[in-house]
């Protein structure tokens, strides 16, 4: 009897001893608020890193392979480490080269660590970076009950690349200090978060068209964000999502419509041949990118589309095109500009581009079709860019290899910024 009481007391004591600290519940939804840069039309976000924590502004790059940040200046952190070359961490990051550095030891400069090629996704300039680990903190969004406060959660050893500052010199918003890669790669932003927290392998992006209000990227669960305007379980259309060997996201566009009429392919074999040949070159048909402010079309697709679109616009409304666009009009002389639709995989899955997503004000009173000529051999036959993605809810479901997209939010009377974040205290 006495021994069983003793055992009971001992077990009770062990129970309390084994819970010395409070552990926050495991999050199932993380959120990164995102902002549009007015001068480049690209989108960026603050990531929280280092010890002590600081906010680092980084470009959002859908097809980037990992997070890289400028380490040449002001990288101060007591928790920075760099894995040794040939370690399992280097192999997880898919790098097998040993890095060496001739100058004084500092973050980004050690011997026998791993080199990782980092890219500026706008200029495609590259530079060797050091694979590193440091704390990353991100906002966890409570999903239920909704009144619960948001909190920051941390990944103590988030893998990233510590890159040279020259990669920032051209093409990027002036505020940014690095690039957050959301591509399909073991150490990319979404996949590292998913594996650390056991989240669903999915992210939901909503880019705001307005530089003064936030858009967002959610990682994990799929919250019904914009009810009652949009019901995420009913109003999204899905199309197969493919991933190229470089970890880039592609979908298949089968035709382009203007004003509800199929106009491109004017010559169907031309477009399918173009898409097939770019797929053979490992480039894929239609990529989705946040590294380009506007959608870029292969020259013959661009010319066919502009031609058909121009036929829908009264001649006296057309004015000399303003670079980099191909068709501009005197907005006073236009009643309504027709929509453009990208038909994906099947006729009922069409991405409609209308309003501000299509028409860009180039100078007062003059608006242009917001599409750009990519020349004869662009990276993809069609690269769907930031302007055409904005104010749409786009779901990258990596587990099911599907891309889900909403109708234009403005047509539903809502927008990305309407989502009411709960912010941490
Ligand atoms: C790396 O090794 C070289 C050659 O031994 C040395 O000169 C250099 O200072 C070392 N770099 C660092 C960062 O320790
Ligand atoms: C945002 O949500 C909070 C908490 O639910 C609520 O108190 C507040 O009124 C909401 N704000 C807006 C602008 O809807």
Coordinates of C-alpha atoms and ligand atoms in Angstrom, one line a residue:
X1 CA 0.0 0.0 0.0
X2 CA 2.6 2.5 1.1
X3 CA 4.7 1.6 -1.9
X4 CA 1.8 2.3 -4.3
X5 CA 1.2 5.7 -2.7
X6 CA 4.9 6.4 -3.1
X7 CA 4.8 5.3 -6.7
X8 CA 1.8 7.6 -7.2
X9 CA 3.6 10.6 -5.7
X10 CA 6.7 9.8 -7.7
X11 CA 4.7 9.6 -11.0
X12 CA 2.9 12.9 -10.2
X13 CA 6.2 14.6 -9.5
X14 CA 7.7 13.2 -12.7
X15 CA 4.6 14.5 -14.6
X16 CA 5.1 18.0 -13.3
X17 CA 8.9 17.9 -13.7
X18 CA 8.6 16.8 -17.3
X19 CA 6.6 19.9 -18.2
X20 CA 8.9 22.6 -17.0
X21 CA 8.0 25.1 -19.8
X22 CA 4.9 26.2 -21.5
X23 CA 4.8 24.9 -25.1
X24 CA 2.5 26.8 -27.5
X25 CA 0.2 24.5 -29.4
X26 CA 1.5 23.5 -32.8
X27 CA 0.3 26.0 -35.4
X28 CA -1.5 24.7 -38.5
X29 CA -1.6 28.1 -40.3
X30 CA 1.2 30.6 -40.8
X31 CA 0.9 34.0 -42.4
X32 CA 3.3 36.3 -44.2
X33 CA 1.8 39.8 -44.9
X34 CA 3.0 40.9 -48.4
X35 CA 3.3 44.4 -49.9
X36 CA 3.4 45.7 -53.5
X37 CA 6.4 48.0 -54.4
X38 CA 5.0 50.9 -56.3
X39 CA 8.0 51.6 -58.5
X40 CA 8.8 48.0 -59.7
X41 CA 5.3 46.4 -59.4
X42 CA 6.9 43.5 -57.5
X43 CA 5.9 42.2 -54.1
X44 CA 7.9 41.9 -50.9
X45 CA 7.5 40.8 -47.3
X46 CA 9.3 41.2 -44.0
X47 CA 10.8 38.0 -42.6
X48 CA 11.8 37.9 -38.9
X49 CA 15.3 36.5 -38.4
X50 CA 18.4 36.3 -36.2
X51 CA 19.1 36.8 -32.5
X52 CA 18.1 39.4 -31.5
X53 CA 15.2 39.2 -34.0
X54 CA 15.2 41.8 -36.8
X55 CA 12.8 42.4 -39.7
X56 CA 14.5 41.7 -43.1
X57 CA 12.6 42.9 -46.2
X58 CA 12.7 40.3 -49.0
X59 CA 11.3 39.9 -52.5
X60 CA 8.6 37.3 -52.9
X61 CA 9.8 34.9 -55.7
X62 CA 7.4 32.1 -56.5
X63 CA 10.0 30.1 -58.3
X64 CA 13.0 30.8 -56.2
X65 CA 14.6 27.7 -54.6
X66 CA 15.3 29.0 -51.1
X67 CA 15.6 32.2 -49.0
X68 CA 18.7 34.2 -49.5
X69 CA 19.7 37.4 -47.8
X70 CA 22.5 39.9 -48.1
X71 CA 25.1 39.0 -45.6
X72 CA 27.8 41.5 -46.6
X73 CA 26.5 44.2 -44.4
X74 CA 25.1 44.3 -40.9
X75 CA 24.5 40.6 -40.3
X76 CA 24.7 40.4 -36.6
X77 CA 23.3 37.3 -34.9
X78 CA 24.5 35.1 -32.0
X79 CA 22.7 32.1 -33.5
X80 CA 24.2 32.0 -37.0
X81 CA 25.8 28.7 -38.0
X82 CA 27.0 27.3 -41.3
X83 CA 26.9 23.5 -41.9
X84 CA 30.1 21.8 -42.9
X85 CA 30.4 20.7 -46.4
X86 CA 29.4 17.1 -47.2
X87 CA 27.0 17.2 -44.2
X88 CA 23.5 15.9 -44.4
X89 CA 22.2 19.5 -44.2
X90 CA 24.2 20.4 -47.4
X91 CA 22.8 17.4 -49.1
X92 CA 19.3 18.4 -48.1
X93 CA 20.0 21.8 -49.7
X94 CA 21.3 19.8 -52.7
X95 CA 24.7 21.3 -52.6
X96 CA 27.9 19.2 -52.7
X97 CA 30.5 21.9 -53.2
X98 CA 32.9 23.1 -50.5
X99 CA 33.0 26.8 -50.0
X100 CA 36.1 28.7 -49.0
X101 CA 36.5 32.4 -48.2
X102 CA 39.7 34.4 -48.2
X103 CA 38.7 37.3 -46.0
X104 CA 38.1 37.5 -42.3
X105 CA 35.6 35.1 -40.8
X106 CA 32.0 36.5 -40.6
X107 CA 28.5 35.3 -41.5
X108 CA 28.7 34.3 -45.2
X109 CA 32.5 33.8 -45.0
X110 CA 33.9 30.6 -43.6
X111 CA 36.0 27.7 -44.9
X112 CA 34.6 24.2 -45.4
X113 CA 31.0 25.2 -45.5
X114 CA 28.7 24.7 -48.5
X115 CA 28.4 27.0 -51.5
X116 CA 24.9 27.6 -52.9
X117 CA 24.3 29.4 -56.2
X118 CA 21.9 32.3 -55.6
X119 CA 20.0 34.2 -58.2
X120 CA 18.5 37.7 -58.6
X121 CA 15.3 36.5 -60.3
X122 CA 14.8 39.7 -62.2
X123 CA 18.2 40.2 -63.8
X124 CA 19.1 36.4 -63.6
X125 CA 22.5 37.5 -62.2
X126 CA 24.0 34.8 -60.0
X127 CA 26.5 34.6 -57.1
X128 CA 27.9 32.0 -54.7
X129 CA 26.5 32.2 -51.2
X130 CA 27.2 30.3 -48.0
X131 CA 24.5 27.8 -46.8
X132 CA 23.6 28.9 -43.3
X133 CA 21.1 28.4 -40.5
X134 CA 19.6 30.9 -38.2
X135 CA 16.3 31.5 -36.3
X136 CA 13.3 32.4 -38.4
X137 CA 10.1 33.7 -36.7
X138 CA 6.8 33.8 -38.5
X139 CA 3.3 34.8 -37.4
X140 CA 0.9 31.9 -36.6
X141 CA -2.7 32.6 -37.4
X142 CA -5.2 31.1 -35.0
X143 CA -7.9 29.2 -36.9
X144 CA -10.2 28.4 -34.0
X145 CA -11.5 30.0 -31.9
X146 CA -11.2 33.2 -34.0
X147 CA -10.8 35.4 -30.9
X148 CA -7.5 33.8 -29.9
X149 CA -4.5 36.1 -30.3
X150 CA -2.0 35.5 -33.1
X151 CA 1.6 34.7 -31.9
X152 CA 5.0 34.4 -33.4
X153 CA 6.5 30.9 -33.8
X154 CA 10.1 30.1 -34.5
X155 CA 12.1 27.7 -36.6
X156 CA 15.4 27.7 -34.7
X157 CA 17.6 26.4 -37.5
X158 CA 16.0 27.7 -40.7
X159 CA 18.2 27.0 -43.7
X160 CA 19.0 29.9 -46.0
X161 CA 21.8 31.3 -48.2
X162 CA 24.0 34.1 -47.0
X163 CA 24.6 35.9 -50.3
X164 CA 26.8 38.7 -51.6
X165 CA 25.2 42.2 -51.8
X166 CA 25.9 42.8 -55.5
X167 CA 22.9 40.5 -56.3
X168 CA 20.6 43.3 -55.0
X169 CA 22.0 46.0 -57.2
X170 CA 19.6 45.8 -60.1
X171 CA 15.9 45.2 -60.8
X172 CA 14.6 44.7 -57.2
X173 CA 12.5 47.0 -55.0
X174 CA 15.1 49.3 -53.3
X175 CA 13.9 48.3 -49.8
X176 CA 14.7 44.5 -50.2
X177 CA 17.7 42.8 -48.6
X178 CA 17.1 39.3 -50.2
X179 CA 14.7 37.0 -51.9
X180 CA 12.3 34.5 -50.4
X181 CA 12.0 31.5 -52.8
X182 CA 8.7 29.7 -52.7
X183 CA 9.6 27.1 -55.3
X184 CA 9.4 23.4 -55.1
X185 CA 12.7 22.5 -53.4
X186 CA 13.4 20.8 -50.0
X187 CA 14.7 24.0 -48.4
X188 CA 12.3 26.5 -50.1
X189 CA 10.3 28.7 -47.8
X190 CA 7.0 26.7 -47.9
X191 CA 8.5 23.3 -47.8
X192 CA 10.8 24.0 -44.9
X193 CA 7.9 25.5 -42.9
X194 CA 5.8 22.5 -43.8
X195 CA 8.4 20.0 -42.7
X196 CA 9.3 21.8 -39.5
X197 CA 5.7 22.4 -38.3
X198 CA 4.1 19.3 -40.0
X199 CA 1.8 21.7 -42.0
X200 CA -0.1 20.7 -45.0
X201 CA 2.0 21.2 -48.1
X202 CA 0.1 24.1 -49.5
X203 CA 0.2 27.9 -49.7
X204 CA -2.4 30.5 -50.6
X205 CA -1.3 33.8 -52.1
X206 CA -3.2 37.0 -52.5
X207 CA -1.2 39.9 -53.9
X208 CA -2.7 43.3 -53.3
X209 CA -3.0 45.7 -56.3
X210 CA -2.6 48.6 -53.9
X211 CA 0.9 49.5 -52.6
X212 CA -0.7 51.0 -49.5
X213 CA -2.5 47.8 -48.3
X214 CA -1.3 44.3 -47.5
X215 CA -1.8 41.2 -49.4
X216 CA -0.7 37.9 -47.8
X217 CA 0.6 34.4 -48.2
X218 CA -0.8 31.7 -46.0
X219 CA 1.1 28.4 -45.4
X220 CA -0.7 25.3 -44.3
X221 CA -4.4 25.1 -43.7
X222 CA -6.9 26.8 -46.1
X223 CA -8.9 29.2 -44.1
X224 CA -12.1 30.6 -45.6
X225 CA -10.7 34.1 -45.6
X226 CA -13.0 36.3 -47.6
X227 CA -16.5 35.0 -46.7
X228 CA -19.2 35.9 -47.5
X229 CA -17.8 37.3 -50.8
X230 CA -15.8 34.3 -51.6
X231 CA -16.2 30.7 -50.4
X232 CA -12.9 29.0 -50.8
X233 CA -14.4 25.5 -51.0
X234 CA -16.9 26.4 -53.7
X235 CA -15.5 29.3 -55.7
X236 CA -12.1 28.2 -56.7
X237 CA -11.3 26.4 -60.0
X238 CA -8.5 23.9 -60.0
X239 CA -6.0 23.0 -62.8
X240 CA -3.1 20.6 -62.8
X241 CA 0.1 22.2 -61.5
X242 CA 3.4 20.9 -62.7
X243 CA 6.9 21.4 -61.3
X244 CA 9.9 21.7 -63.6
X245 CA 13.3 20.1 -62.8
X246 CA 14.3 23.6 -61.5
X247 CA 11.4 23.6 -59.0
X248 CA 9.3 26.2 -61.0
X249 CA 5.5 26.2 -61.1
X250 CA 3.8 25.7 -64.5
X251 CA 0.2 25.2 -65.7
X252 CA -1.0 24.5 -69.2
X253 CA -2.8 27.2 -71.2
X254 CA -4.7 25.6 -74.1
X255 CA -6.0 28.8 -75.6
X256 CA -6.5 32.5 -75.1
X257 CA -9.8 34.3 -75.5
X258 CA -10.7 38.0 -76.0
X259 CA -14.2 39.1 -75.4
X260 CA -15.3 35.5 -75.0
X261 CA -14.1 34.5 -78.5
X262 CA -11.2 32.1 -79.0
X263 CA -8.6 34.2 -80.8
X264 CA -5.3 32.8 -79.8
X265 CA -4.4 30.3 -81.1
X266 CA -5.3 32.0 -84.4
X267 CA -3.2 29.1 -85.6
X268 CA -3.7 26.3 -83.1
X269 CA -0.7 24.3 -84.2
X270 CA 1.6 27.3 -83.7
X271 CA 0.8 27.7 -80.0
X272 CA 0.8 24.0 -79.3
X273 CA 4.1 23.6 -81.1
X274 CA 5.6 26.5 -79.1
X275 CA 4.4 25.1 -75.9
X276 CA 5.7 21.6 -76.8
X277 CA 9.1 22.9 -77.9
X278 CA 9.5 25.0 -74.8
X279 CA 8.5 21.9 -72.7
X280 CA 11.1 19.9 -74.6
X281 CA 13.8 22.5 -73.7
X282 CA 12.8 21.9 -70.1
X283 CA 11.2 25.3 -70.0
X284 CA 7.6 24.3 -69.7
X285 CA 4.6 26.0 -71.2
X286 CA 3.1 28.6 -68.9
X287 CA 5.0 29.6 -65.8
X288 CA 3.5 31.6 -63.0
X289 CA 6.0 34.2 -61.7
X290 CA 6.2 37.0 -59.3
X291 CA 9.6 38.1 -60.6
X292 CA 8.0 39.9 -63.5
X293 CA 5.6 42.8 -63.1
X294 CA 3.6 41.9 -66.2
X295 CA 2.8 38.8 -68.1
X296 CA 5.4 38.1 -70.8
X297 CA 4.3 36.3 -74.0
X298 CA 6.4 34.7 -76.7
X299 CA 6.5 37.0 -79.7
X300 CA 4.1 35.3 -82.0
X301 CA 1.5 34.8 -79.2
X302 CA 1.9 38.4 -78.2
X303 CA 1.5 39.7 -81.7
X304 CA -1.5 37.6 -82.4
X305 CA -3.2 38.6 -79.2
X306 CA -2.5 42.3 -79.7
X307 CA -3.7 42.2 -83.2
X308 CA -7.1 40.6 -82.2
X309 CA -7.4 42.9 -79.3
X310 CA -6.8 46.0 -81.4
X311 CA -9.6 44.9 -83.7
X312 CA -12.0 45.2 -80.8
X313 CA -10.9 48.8 -80.1
X314 CA -12.1 51.7 -82.2
X315 CA -9.3 52.9 -84.4
X316 CA -9.7 56.6 -83.3
X317 CA -9.1 55.5 -79.7
X318 CA -5.8 53.9 -80.3
X319 CA -2.7 55.9 -79.6
X320 CA 1.1 55.4 -80.0
X321 CA 2.2 52.5 -77.7
X322 CA 4.1 53.4 -74.6
X323 CA 7.1 51.1 -73.8
X324 CA 7.1 48.2 -72.8
X325 CA 3.5 47.7 -74.0
X326 CA 2.2 46.9 -77.5
X327 CA -1.3 48.5 -77.5
X328 CA -2.4 51.8 -75.9
X329 CA -5.6 53.7 -76.0
X330 CA -7.1 57.1 -75.2
X331 CA -9.2 56.1 -72.2
X332 CA -11.8 58.8 -72.8
X333 CA -12.8 57.2 -76.1
X334 CA -13.3 53.7 -74.7
X335 CA -16.6 52.4 -73.2
X336 CA -15.3 49.1 -72.0
X337 CA -12.1 47.3 -72.7
X338 CA -12.7 43.6 -73.4
X339 CA -11.4 40.9 -71.0
X340 CA -8.7 38.5 -71.8
X341 CA -9.1 34.9 -70.6
X342 CA -6.4 32.2 -70.4
X343 CA -8.1 28.8 -70.8
X344 CA -6.4 26.2 -68.6
X345 CA -6.5 22.5 -69.2
X346 CA -10.3 22.5 -69.9
X347 CA -12.8 25.1 -71.1
X348 CA -14.4 25.7 -67.7
X349 CA -11.1 26.5 -66.1
X350 CA -10.3 30.0 -67.4
X351 CA -8.3 32.7 -65.7
X352 CA -10.1 35.9 -66.5
X353 CA -8.0 39.1 -66.7
X354 CA -9.9 42.3 -66.5
X355 CA -10.0 45.9 -65.2
X356 CA -6.8 47.1 -63.6
X357 CA -5.2 43.7 -63.9
X358 CA -5.3 44.1 -67.7
X359 CA -5.2 47.9 -68.3
X360 CA -2.2 49.8 -67.0
X361 CA -2.3 53.6 -66.9
X362 CA 0.9 54.6 -68.8
X363 CA 0.3 58.3 -68.5
X364 CA -2.7 60.4 -67.6
X365 CA -5.6 59.4 -69.8
X366 CA -3.7 56.7 -71.7
X367 CA -4.1 53.0 -70.7
X368 CA -2.2 50.1 -72.2
X369 CA -2.8 46.4 -72.5
X370 CA -0.6 45.2 -69.6
X371 CA 1.2 42.5 -71.4
X372 CA 4.8 42.4 -72.7
X373 CA 6.5 40.9 -75.7
X374 CA 9.1 38.4 -74.6
X375 CA 10.8 38.0 -78.0
X376 CA 11.4 34.7 -79.8
X377 CA 12.8 32.6 -77.1
X378 CA 11.6 33.6 -73.6
X379 CA 12.0 31.3 -70.6
X380 CA 8.4 30.1 -71.1
X381 CA 5.8 30.6 -73.9
X382 CA 3.7 32.5 -71.4
X383 CA 4.9 33.8 -68.0
X384 CA 1.9 34.9 -66.0
X385 CA 3.2 37.9 -64.0
X386 CA 2.4 39.9 -60.9
X387 CA 0.0 42.4 -62.3
X388 CA -2.2 39.6 -63.6
X389 CA -2.0 37.7 -60.4
X390 CA -3.0 40.5 -58.1
X391 CA -6.4 40.6 -56.4
X392 CA -6.9 36.9 -57.1
X393 CA -6.7 34.2 -54.5
X394 CA -4.3 31.5 -55.8
X395 CA -3.7 28.2 -54.0
X396 CA -0.6 26.2 -54.6
X397 CA -1.6 22.7 -53.5
X398 CA 1.7 20.9 -53.6
X399 CA 0.4 17.7 -52.1
X400 CA -2.2 17.2 -54.8
X401 CA -0.2 19.0 -57.6
X402 CA -3.1 21.3 -58.3
X403 CA -3.4 25.1 -58.7
X404 CA -6.6 26.7 -57.5
X405 CA -7.6 30.2 -58.4
X406 CA -10.5 32.5 -57.6
X407 CA -12.5 34.7 -59.9
X408 CA -11.1 38.3 -59.8
X409 CA -11.8 39.4 -56.2
X410 CA -12.9 42.9 -57.3
X411 CA -15.7 41.3 -59.3
X412 CA -16.9 39.8 -56.0
X413 CA -16.8 43.1 -54.3
X414 CA -13.8 42.2 -52.2
X415 CA -10.0 42.4 -52.3
X416 CA -6.9 40.8 -50.7
X417 CA -6.7 43.7 -48.2
X418 CA -10.2 42.9 -46.9
X419 CA -8.8 40.0 -44.9
X420 CA -8.6 41.0 -41.3
X421 CA -5.4 39.7 -39.7
X422 CA -5.2 39.2 -36.1
X423 CA -1.8 40.7 -35.2
X424 CA 0.4 39.4 -32.3
X425 CA 0.3 41.5 -29.2
Ligands
LIG1 C1 40.3 29.9 -45.1 O1 41.6 29.3 -45.4 C2 42.6 30.1 -46.0 C3 43.8 29.2 -46.3 O2 44.1 28.5 -45.2 C4 42.9 31.3 -45.0 O3 43.8 32.1 -45.6 C5 41.6 32.0 -44.8 O4 41.8 33.0 -43.8 C6 40.5 31.1 -44.2 N1 39.3 31.8 -44.2 C7 38.5 31.9 -43.1 C8 37.3 32.7 -43.2 O5 38.8 31.4 -42.0
LIG2 C1 -11.0 42.6 -37.2 O1 -11.2 41.5 -36.3 C2 -11.2 41.9 -35.0 C3 -11.3 40.7 -34.1 O2 -12.3 39.8 -34.6 C4 -12.5 42.8 -34.8 O3 -12.6 43.3 -33.5 C5 -12.3 44.1 -35.7 O4 -13.4 44.9 -35.7 C6 -12.1 43.6 -37.2 N1 -11.7 44.8 -38.0 C7 -12.3 45.0 -39.2 C8 -11.8 46.2 -39.9 O5 -13.1 44.2 -39.7

